[in-house]
XYZ file of C-alpha atoms in Angstrom:
557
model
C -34.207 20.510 58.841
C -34.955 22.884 61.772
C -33.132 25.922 61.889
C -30.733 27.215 64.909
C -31.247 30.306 66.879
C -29.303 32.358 64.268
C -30.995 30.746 61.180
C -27.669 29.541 60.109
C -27.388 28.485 56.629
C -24.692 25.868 55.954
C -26.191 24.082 52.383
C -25.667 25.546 49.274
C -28.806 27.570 48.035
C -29.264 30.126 45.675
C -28.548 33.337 47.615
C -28.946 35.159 44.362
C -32.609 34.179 44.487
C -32.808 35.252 48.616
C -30.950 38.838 47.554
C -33.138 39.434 44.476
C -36.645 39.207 46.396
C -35.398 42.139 48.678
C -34.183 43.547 45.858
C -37.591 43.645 43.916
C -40.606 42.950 46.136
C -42.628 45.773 48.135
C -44.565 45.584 50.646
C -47.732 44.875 49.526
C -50.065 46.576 51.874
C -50.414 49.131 55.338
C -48.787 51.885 56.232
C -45.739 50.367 54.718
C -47.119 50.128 51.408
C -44.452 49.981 48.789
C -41.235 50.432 50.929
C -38.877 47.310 50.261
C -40.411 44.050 51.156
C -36.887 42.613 53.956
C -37.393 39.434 54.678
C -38.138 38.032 58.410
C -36.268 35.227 59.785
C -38.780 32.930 59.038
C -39.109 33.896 55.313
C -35.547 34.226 55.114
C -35.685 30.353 56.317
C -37.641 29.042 54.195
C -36.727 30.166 50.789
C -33.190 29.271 51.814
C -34.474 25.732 52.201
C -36.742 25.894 49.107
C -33.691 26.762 46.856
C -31.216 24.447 48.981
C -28.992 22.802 46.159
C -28.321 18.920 46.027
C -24.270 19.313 46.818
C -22.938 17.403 44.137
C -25.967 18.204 41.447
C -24.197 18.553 37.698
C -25.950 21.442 35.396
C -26.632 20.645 32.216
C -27.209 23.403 29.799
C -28.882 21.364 27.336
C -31.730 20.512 29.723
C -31.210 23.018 32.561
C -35.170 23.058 33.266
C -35.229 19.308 34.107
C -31.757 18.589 35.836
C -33.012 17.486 39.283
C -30.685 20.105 40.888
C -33.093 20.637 44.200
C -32.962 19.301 47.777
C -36.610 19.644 48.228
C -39.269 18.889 46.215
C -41.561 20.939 47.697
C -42.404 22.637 50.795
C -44.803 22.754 53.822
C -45.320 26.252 56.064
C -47.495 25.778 58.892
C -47.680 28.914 60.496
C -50.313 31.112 62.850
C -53.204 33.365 61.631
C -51.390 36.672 60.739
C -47.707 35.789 60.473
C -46.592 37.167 57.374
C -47.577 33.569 55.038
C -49.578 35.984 52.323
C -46.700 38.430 51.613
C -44.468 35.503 51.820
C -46.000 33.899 48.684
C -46.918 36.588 47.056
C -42.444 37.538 46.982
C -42.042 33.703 46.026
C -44.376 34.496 43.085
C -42.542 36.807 41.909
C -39.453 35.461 42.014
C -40.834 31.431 40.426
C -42.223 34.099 37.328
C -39.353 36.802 37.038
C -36.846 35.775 38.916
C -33.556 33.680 39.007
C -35.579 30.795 40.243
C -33.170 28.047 38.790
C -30.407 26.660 39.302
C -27.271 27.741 36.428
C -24.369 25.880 37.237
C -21.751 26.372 39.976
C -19.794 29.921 40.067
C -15.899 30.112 39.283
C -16.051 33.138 40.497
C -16.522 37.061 39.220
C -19.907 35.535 37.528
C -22.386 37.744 37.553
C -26.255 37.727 37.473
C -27.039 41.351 36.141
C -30.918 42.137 35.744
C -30.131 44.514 32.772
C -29.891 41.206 30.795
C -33.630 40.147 31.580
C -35.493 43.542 30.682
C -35.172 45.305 34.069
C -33.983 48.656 34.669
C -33.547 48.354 38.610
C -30.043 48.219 38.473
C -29.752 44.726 40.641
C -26.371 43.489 40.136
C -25.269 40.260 41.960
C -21.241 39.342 42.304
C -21.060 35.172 42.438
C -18.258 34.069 44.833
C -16.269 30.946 43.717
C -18.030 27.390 44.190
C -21.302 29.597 44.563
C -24.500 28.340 42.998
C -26.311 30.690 40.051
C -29.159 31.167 39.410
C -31.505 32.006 36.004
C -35.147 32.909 35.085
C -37.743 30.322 33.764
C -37.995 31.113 30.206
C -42.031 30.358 30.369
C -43.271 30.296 33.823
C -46.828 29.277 34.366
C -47.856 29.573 37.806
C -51.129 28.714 39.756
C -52.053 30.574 43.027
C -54.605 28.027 44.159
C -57.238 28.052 47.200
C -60.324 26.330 47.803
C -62.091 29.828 47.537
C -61.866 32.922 45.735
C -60.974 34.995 49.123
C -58.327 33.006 50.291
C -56.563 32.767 46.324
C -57.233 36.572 46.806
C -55.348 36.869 49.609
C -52.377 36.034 47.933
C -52.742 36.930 44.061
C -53.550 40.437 45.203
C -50.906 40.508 47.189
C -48.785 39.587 44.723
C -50.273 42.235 42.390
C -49.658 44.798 44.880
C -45.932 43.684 44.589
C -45.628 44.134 40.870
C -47.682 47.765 40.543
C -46.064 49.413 43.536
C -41.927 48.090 42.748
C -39.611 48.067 40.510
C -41.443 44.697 38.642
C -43.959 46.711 37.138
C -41.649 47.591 34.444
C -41.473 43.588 33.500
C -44.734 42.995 33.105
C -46.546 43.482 29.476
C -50.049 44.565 30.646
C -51.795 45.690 33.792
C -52.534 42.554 35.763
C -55.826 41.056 35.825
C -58.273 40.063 38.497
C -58.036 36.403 37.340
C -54.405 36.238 35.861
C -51.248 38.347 35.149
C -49.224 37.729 31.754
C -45.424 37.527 32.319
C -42.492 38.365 29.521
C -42.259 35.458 26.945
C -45.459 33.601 27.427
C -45.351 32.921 30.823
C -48.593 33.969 33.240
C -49.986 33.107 36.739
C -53.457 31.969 37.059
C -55.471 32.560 40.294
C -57.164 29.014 39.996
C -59.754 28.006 43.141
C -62.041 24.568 44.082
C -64.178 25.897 40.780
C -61.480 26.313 37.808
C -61.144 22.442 37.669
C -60.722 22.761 33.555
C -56.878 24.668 34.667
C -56.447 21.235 36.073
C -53.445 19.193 34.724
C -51.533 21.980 32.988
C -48.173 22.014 32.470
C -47.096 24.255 36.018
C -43.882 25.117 37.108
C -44.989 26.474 40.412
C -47.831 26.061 42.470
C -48.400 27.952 45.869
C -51.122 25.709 47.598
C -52.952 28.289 50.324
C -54.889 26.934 53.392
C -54.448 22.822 52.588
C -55.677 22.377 56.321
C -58.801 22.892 54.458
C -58.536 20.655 51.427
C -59.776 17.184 51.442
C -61.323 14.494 49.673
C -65.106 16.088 50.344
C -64.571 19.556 48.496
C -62.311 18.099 45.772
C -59.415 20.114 46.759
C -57.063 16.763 47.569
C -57.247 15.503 43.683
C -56.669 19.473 43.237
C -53.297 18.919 45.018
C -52.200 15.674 43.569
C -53.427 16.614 39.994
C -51.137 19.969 40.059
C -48.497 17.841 41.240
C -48.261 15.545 38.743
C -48.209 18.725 36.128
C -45.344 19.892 38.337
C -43.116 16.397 37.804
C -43.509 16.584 34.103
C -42.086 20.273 33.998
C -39.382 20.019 37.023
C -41.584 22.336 39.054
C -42.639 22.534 42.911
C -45.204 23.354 45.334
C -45.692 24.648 48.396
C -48.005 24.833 50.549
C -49.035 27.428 53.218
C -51.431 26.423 56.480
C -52.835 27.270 59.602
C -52.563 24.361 61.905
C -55.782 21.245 60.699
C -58.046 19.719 62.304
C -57.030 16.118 62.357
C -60.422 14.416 61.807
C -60.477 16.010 58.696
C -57.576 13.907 56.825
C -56.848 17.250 55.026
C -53.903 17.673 52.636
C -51.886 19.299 54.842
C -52.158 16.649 57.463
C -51.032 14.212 54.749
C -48.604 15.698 53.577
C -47.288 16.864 57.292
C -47.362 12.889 58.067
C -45.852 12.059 54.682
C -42.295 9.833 54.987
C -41.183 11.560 51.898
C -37.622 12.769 52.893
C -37.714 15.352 49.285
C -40.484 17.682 51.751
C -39.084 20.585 53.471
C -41.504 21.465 56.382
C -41.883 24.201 58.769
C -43.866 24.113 61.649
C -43.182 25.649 64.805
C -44.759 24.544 67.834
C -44.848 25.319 71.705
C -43.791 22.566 73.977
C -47.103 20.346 74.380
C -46.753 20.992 78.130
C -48.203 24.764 78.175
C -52.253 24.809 77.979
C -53.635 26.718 75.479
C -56.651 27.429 78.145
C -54.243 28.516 80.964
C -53.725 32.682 80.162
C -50.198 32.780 81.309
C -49.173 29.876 79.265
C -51.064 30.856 76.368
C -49.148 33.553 76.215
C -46.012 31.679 76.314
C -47.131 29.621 73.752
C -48.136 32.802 70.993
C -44.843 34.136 71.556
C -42.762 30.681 70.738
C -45.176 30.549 67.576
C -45.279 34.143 67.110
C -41.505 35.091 67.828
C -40.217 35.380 64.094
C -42.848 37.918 63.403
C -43.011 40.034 66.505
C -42.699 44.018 66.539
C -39.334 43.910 68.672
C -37.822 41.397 66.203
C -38.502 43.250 62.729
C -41.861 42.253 62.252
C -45.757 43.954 62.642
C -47.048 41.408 64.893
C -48.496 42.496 68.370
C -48.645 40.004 71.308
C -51.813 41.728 73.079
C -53.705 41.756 69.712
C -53.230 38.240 69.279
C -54.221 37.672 72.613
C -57.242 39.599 72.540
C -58.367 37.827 69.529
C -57.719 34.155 70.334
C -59.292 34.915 74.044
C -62.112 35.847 72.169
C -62.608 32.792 70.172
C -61.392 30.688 72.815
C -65.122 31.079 74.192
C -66.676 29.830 71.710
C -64.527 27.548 69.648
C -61.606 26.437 72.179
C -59.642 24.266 69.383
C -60.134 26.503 66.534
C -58.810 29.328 68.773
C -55.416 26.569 69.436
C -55.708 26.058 65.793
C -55.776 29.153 64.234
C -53.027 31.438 66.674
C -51.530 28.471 68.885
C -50.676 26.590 65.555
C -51.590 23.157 67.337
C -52.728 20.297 65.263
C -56.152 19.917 67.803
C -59.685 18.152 66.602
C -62.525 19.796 67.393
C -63.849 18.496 70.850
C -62.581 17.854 74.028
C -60.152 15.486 74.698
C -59.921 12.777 77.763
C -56.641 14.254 78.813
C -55.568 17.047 77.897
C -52.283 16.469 75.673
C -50.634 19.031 77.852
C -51.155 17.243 81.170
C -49.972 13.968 79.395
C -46.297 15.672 78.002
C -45.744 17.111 81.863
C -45.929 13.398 82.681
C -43.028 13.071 80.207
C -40.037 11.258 82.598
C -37.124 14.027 82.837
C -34.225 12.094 82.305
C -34.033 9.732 79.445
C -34.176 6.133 81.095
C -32.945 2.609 80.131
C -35.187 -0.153 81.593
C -32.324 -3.354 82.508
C -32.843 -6.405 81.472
C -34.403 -9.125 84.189
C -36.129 -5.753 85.606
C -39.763 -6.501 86.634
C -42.318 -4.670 84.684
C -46.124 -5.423 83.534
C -47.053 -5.741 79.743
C -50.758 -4.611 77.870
C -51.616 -5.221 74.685
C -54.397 -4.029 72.625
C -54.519 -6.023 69.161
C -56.391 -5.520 65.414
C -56.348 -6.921 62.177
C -56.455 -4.730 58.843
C -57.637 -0.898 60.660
C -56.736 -0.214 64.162
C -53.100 -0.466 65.118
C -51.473 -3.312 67.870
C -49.400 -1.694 70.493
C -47.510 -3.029 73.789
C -47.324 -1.214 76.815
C -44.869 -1.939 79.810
C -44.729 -0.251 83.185
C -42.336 -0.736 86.089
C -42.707 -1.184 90.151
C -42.093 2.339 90.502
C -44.923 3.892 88.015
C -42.850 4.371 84.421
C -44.187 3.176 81.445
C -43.022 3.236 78.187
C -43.119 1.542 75.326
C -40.690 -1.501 74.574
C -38.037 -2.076 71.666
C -37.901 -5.034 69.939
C -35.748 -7.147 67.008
C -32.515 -6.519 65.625
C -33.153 -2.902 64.307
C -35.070 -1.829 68.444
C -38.725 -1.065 66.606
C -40.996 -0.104 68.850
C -44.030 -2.226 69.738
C -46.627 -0.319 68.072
C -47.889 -1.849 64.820
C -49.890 0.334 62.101
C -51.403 -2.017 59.321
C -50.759 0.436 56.509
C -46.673 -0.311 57.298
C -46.994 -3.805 56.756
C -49.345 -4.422 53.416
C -52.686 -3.351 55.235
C -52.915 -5.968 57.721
C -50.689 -6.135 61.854
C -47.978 -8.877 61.165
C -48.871 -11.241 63.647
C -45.456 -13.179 63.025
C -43.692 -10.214 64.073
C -46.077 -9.208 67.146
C -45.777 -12.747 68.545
C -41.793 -12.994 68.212
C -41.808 -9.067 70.023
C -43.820 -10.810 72.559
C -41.478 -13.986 73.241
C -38.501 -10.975 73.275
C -40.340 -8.857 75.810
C -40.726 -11.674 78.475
C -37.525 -12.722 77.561
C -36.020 -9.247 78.093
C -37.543 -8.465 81.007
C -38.958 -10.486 84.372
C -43.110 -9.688 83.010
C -45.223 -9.917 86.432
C -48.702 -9.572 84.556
C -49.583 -8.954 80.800
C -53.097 -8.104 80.460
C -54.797 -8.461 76.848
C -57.206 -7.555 75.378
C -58.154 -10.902 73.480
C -60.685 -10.027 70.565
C -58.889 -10.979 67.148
C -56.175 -12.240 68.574
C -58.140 -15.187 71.331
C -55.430 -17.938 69.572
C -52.313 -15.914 69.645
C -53.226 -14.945 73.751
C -53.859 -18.771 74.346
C -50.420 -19.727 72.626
C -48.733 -16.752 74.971
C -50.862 -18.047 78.102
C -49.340 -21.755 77.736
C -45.744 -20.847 76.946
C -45.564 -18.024 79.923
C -47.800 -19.233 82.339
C -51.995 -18.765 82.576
C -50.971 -16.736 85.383
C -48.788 -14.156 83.984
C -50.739 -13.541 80.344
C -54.245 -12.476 81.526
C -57.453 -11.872 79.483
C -58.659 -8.821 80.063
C -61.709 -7.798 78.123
C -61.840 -3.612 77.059
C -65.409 -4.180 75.735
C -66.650 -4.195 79.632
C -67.745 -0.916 80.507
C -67.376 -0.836 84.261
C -63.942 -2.354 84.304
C -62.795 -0.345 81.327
C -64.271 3.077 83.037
C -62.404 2.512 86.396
C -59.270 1.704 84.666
C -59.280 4.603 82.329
C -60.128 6.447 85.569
C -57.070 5.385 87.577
C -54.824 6.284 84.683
C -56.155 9.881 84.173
C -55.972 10.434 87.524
C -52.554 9.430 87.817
C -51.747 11.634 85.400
C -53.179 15.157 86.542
C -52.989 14.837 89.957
C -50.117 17.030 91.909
C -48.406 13.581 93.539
C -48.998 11.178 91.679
C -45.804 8.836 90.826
C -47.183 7.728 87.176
C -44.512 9.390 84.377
C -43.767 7.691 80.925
C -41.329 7.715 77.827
C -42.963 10.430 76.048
C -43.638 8.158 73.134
C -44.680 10.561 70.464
C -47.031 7.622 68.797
C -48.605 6.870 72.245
C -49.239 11.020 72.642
C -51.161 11.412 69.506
C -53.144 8.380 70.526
C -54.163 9.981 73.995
C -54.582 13.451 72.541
C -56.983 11.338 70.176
C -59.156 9.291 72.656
C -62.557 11.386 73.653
C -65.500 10.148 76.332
C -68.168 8.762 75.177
C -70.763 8.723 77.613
C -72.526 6.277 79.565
C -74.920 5.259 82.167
C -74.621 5.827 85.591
C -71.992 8.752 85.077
C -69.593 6.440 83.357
C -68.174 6.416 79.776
C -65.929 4.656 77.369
C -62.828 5.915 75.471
C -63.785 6.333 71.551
C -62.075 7.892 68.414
C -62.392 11.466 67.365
C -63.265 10.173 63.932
C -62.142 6.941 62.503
C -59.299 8.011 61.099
C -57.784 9.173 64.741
C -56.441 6.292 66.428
C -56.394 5.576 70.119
C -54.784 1.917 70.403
C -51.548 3.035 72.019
C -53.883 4.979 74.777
C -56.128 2.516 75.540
C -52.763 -0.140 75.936
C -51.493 2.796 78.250
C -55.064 2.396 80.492
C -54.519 -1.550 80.255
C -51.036 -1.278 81.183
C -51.406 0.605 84.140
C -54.042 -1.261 85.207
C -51.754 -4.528 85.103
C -49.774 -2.305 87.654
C -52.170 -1.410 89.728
C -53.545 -4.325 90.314
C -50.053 -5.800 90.860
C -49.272 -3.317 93.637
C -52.455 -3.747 95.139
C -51.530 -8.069 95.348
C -48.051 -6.767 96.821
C -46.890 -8.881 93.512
C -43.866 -7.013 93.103
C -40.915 -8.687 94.325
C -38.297 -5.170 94.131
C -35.585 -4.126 96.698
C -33.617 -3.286 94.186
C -33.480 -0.910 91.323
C -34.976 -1.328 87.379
C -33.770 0.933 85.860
C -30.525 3.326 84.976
C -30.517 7.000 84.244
C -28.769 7.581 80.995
C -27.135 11.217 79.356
C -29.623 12.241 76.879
C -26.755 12.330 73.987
C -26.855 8.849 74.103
C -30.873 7.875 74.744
C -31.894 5.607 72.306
C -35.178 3.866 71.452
């Protein structure tokens, strides 16, 4: 759920839980050490969602722990180097292990939730309005602050330290915290537990803050980490959340997985730029740390300095251009160049939302797999647009990944999207590319004419170059015609594609790493260079117009 400008909340949540963090946490470090810990907009946010109440959720005193009385399961924060993601754990922390961190039933009104009752002498008092939710302590909180190294679980258990020694929590806690843990009243404690403290594994958690998943993955052991805590979490009615820079995609981290999750029980935060600033452009840069940056900034409550940031991500823009995106754009970029630049592909993005007519002339491309890659279809019309088609009862678009369909493209469905498409619309040209699918292209050759489906072969390097050629330089040059749907599959797939080179100053388009796909892109270059080719045998037939400008409140896919 993104927020408005005015971080509006209209769901229930436990605003006891929101007004007892400012009540109790410090903050933890600075010149500020100490003085009350007020929480951004962004923080503010996001514990709002991470408390947000299912509306019609029924306590039950008898098993308050387990009643499934959240919205979210857990959380995702993907956030820039610097914003304020430490401190804001570290206050979570505290509230998950002292806190009223559950839900309590719904308020009649004149309720009250009165710290006195829980051992602490701060005098918090807090006045529940009618049909408000309340909120209650864990009774035995055990809580793992985990990283993949010491530092980085540092960064936020001694924050969190810092918050309990230098406020009014220091009066809850038994004994002086530890380097390694801190015991909480009744039993509870919270563990700093890192890539080495794999025997912690599989206890019974009720909150995890996950720190820097961009960097967990299968190689350093840190993504059965992740789903091991998780599955201590369901058996106590706990959650995670995890806090990121932006990941490198090639990396299949845990944050990626979890940011590409379908789960609808995730709440995640992520704010990004518009993908049509460059990162390497200085003016636009700029634009794009203050979007990222804006919660956090000096003017708007918070310690962050624009020209600092600058100075530091100019810095490691020399040497490490995506890490520099990465780390203080907080853009999901791999680490090497890409054939376009995503940024030059969004400006290509069509401004007004169009509807393609049916009988309208257009080309087709279509790049098929089997069981890995993915199957997409292209179309492009007289005037330059492509975009990709709609098909079947429920509009899918014509971009198949085997993973949504048992491992392996339904061929069924991509041959029935085909008869639709030429159906649908008047096709001048489909070129495919024939390798795994040679019958299917022979079936589509004999029912729509030899002359309209075309083989056309992406393993030849010549062709292949010029065509990726004409596309690219339809999209950054100043006049060119080319725009597009700004299909966000089709995007990734571009962003994706790299050179690889070859003789004779030519190259082919290859994957980051295996795991990036470029299907959609390369269906793009065949598309448009069914188009091309088209124009160039004056094959369009087109006095009149293809298409129809629609509002955008009613575009549809």
């Amino acid at each position: 759920m993104a927020p408005d400008e005015e971080f509006r909340v209209t769901f229930p949540t436990l605003f006891v839980a929101l007004d007892w963090v400012e009540a109790h946490c410090v903050i933890p470090d600075g010149f500020r050490k100490g003085e009350p810990f007020d929480l951004l907009d962004w923080q503010f946010w996001c514990l709002a969602n991470a408390y947000r109440l299912k509306p019609d959720v029924v306590w039950n005193p008898k098993d308050p722990v387990l009643a499934p009385a959240f919205y979210y399961r857990r959380s995702q924060i993907v956030l820039p180097q610097k914003a304020g993601k430490g401190p804001y754990s570290a206050a979570r922390i505290c509230l998950e292990g002292l806190g009223p961190a559950l839900f309590a039933g719904w308020a009649r009104g004149g309720e009250v939730y009165d710290c006195r009752e829980y051992g602490c002498g701060c005098g918090f008092v807090y006045v529940y309005e009618p049909g408000e939710a309340m909120g209650m302590p864990w009774p035995t909180p055990l809580i793992q602050v985990t990283a993949f190294s010491e530092e980085q679980a540092g960064n936020v258990y001694d924050a969190f330290v810092s918050m309990v020694k230098n406020g009014p929590l220091q009066d809850l806690i038994p004994s002086t915290p530890g380097e390694e843990f801190t015991r909480l009243p009744g039993g509870g404690r919270v563990d700093k537990v890192t890539s080495n403290a794999q025997s912690r594994l599989g206890q019974r958690v009720t909150y995890v803050p996950q720190d820097e998943t961009g960097i967990w993955t299968t190689t350093n052991k840190m993504t059965k980490v992740a789903t091991t805590q998780r599955r201590g979490l369901a058996g106590m009615g706990g959650r995670a959340e995890e806090t990121t820079n932006a990941w490198d995609p090639s990396e299949q981290s845990v944050a990626q997985m979890t940011a590409e999750s379908r789960a609808k029980d995730v709440f995640r935060f992520h704010p990004q730029a518009p993908a049509t600033l460059s990162y390497t452009n200085k003016a636009e840069r700029r634009r794009i740390h203050r979007y990222v940056y804006r919660y956090s900034l000096r003017e708007n409550g918070g310690h962050i300095d624009l020209d600092s940031i600058e100075a530091e991500a100019a810095e490691l823009l020399e040497k490490s251009p995506a890490e520099a995106e990465r780390f203080f754009g907080n853009r999901i970029v791999s680490g090497s160049g890409s054939w376009v630049e995503r940024a030059k592909w969004e400006k290509r993005k069509a401004p007004t939302p169009r509807e393609i007519r049916r009988g309208s002339l257009v080309v087709l491309g279509f790049d098929g797999s089997d069981v890995d890659d993915w199957t997409a279809i292209r179309a492009e019309t007289a005037d330059g647009y492509q975009f990709t088609p709609t098909y079947g009862p429920d509009n899918l678009p014509t971009i198949w990944n085997p993973a949504d369909h048992g491992g392996q493209v339904p061929r069924l469905e991509v041959d029935a999207a085909v008869d639709e498409l030429f159906a649908k619309y008047e096709v001048v040209r489909m070129y495919c590319d024939p390798p795994y699918w040679e019958s299917e292209v022979d079936a589509w050759a004999e029912r729509h004419g030899e002359k309209r489906v075309i083989r056309w072969h992406t393993r030849r390097p010549v062709q292949m170059f010029e065509a990726a050629e004409r596309l690219r330089t339809d999209i950054v040059k100043a006049d060119s015609g080319f725009t597009h749907d700004g299909c966000e599959l089709t995007a990734q797939h571009v962003a994706n594609a790299r050179c690889s080179a070859r003789p004779q100053g030519r190259y082919v388009l290859v994957k980051a790493t295996d795991p990036q796909k470029i299907d959609a892109c390369v269906t793009s270059v065949i598309t448009h260079e069914a188009a091309g080719d088209v124009t160039a045998a004056k094959g369009w037939r087109s006095a009149r117009s293809n298409y129809v400008y629609l509002p955008s409140t009613t575009r549809r896919r």
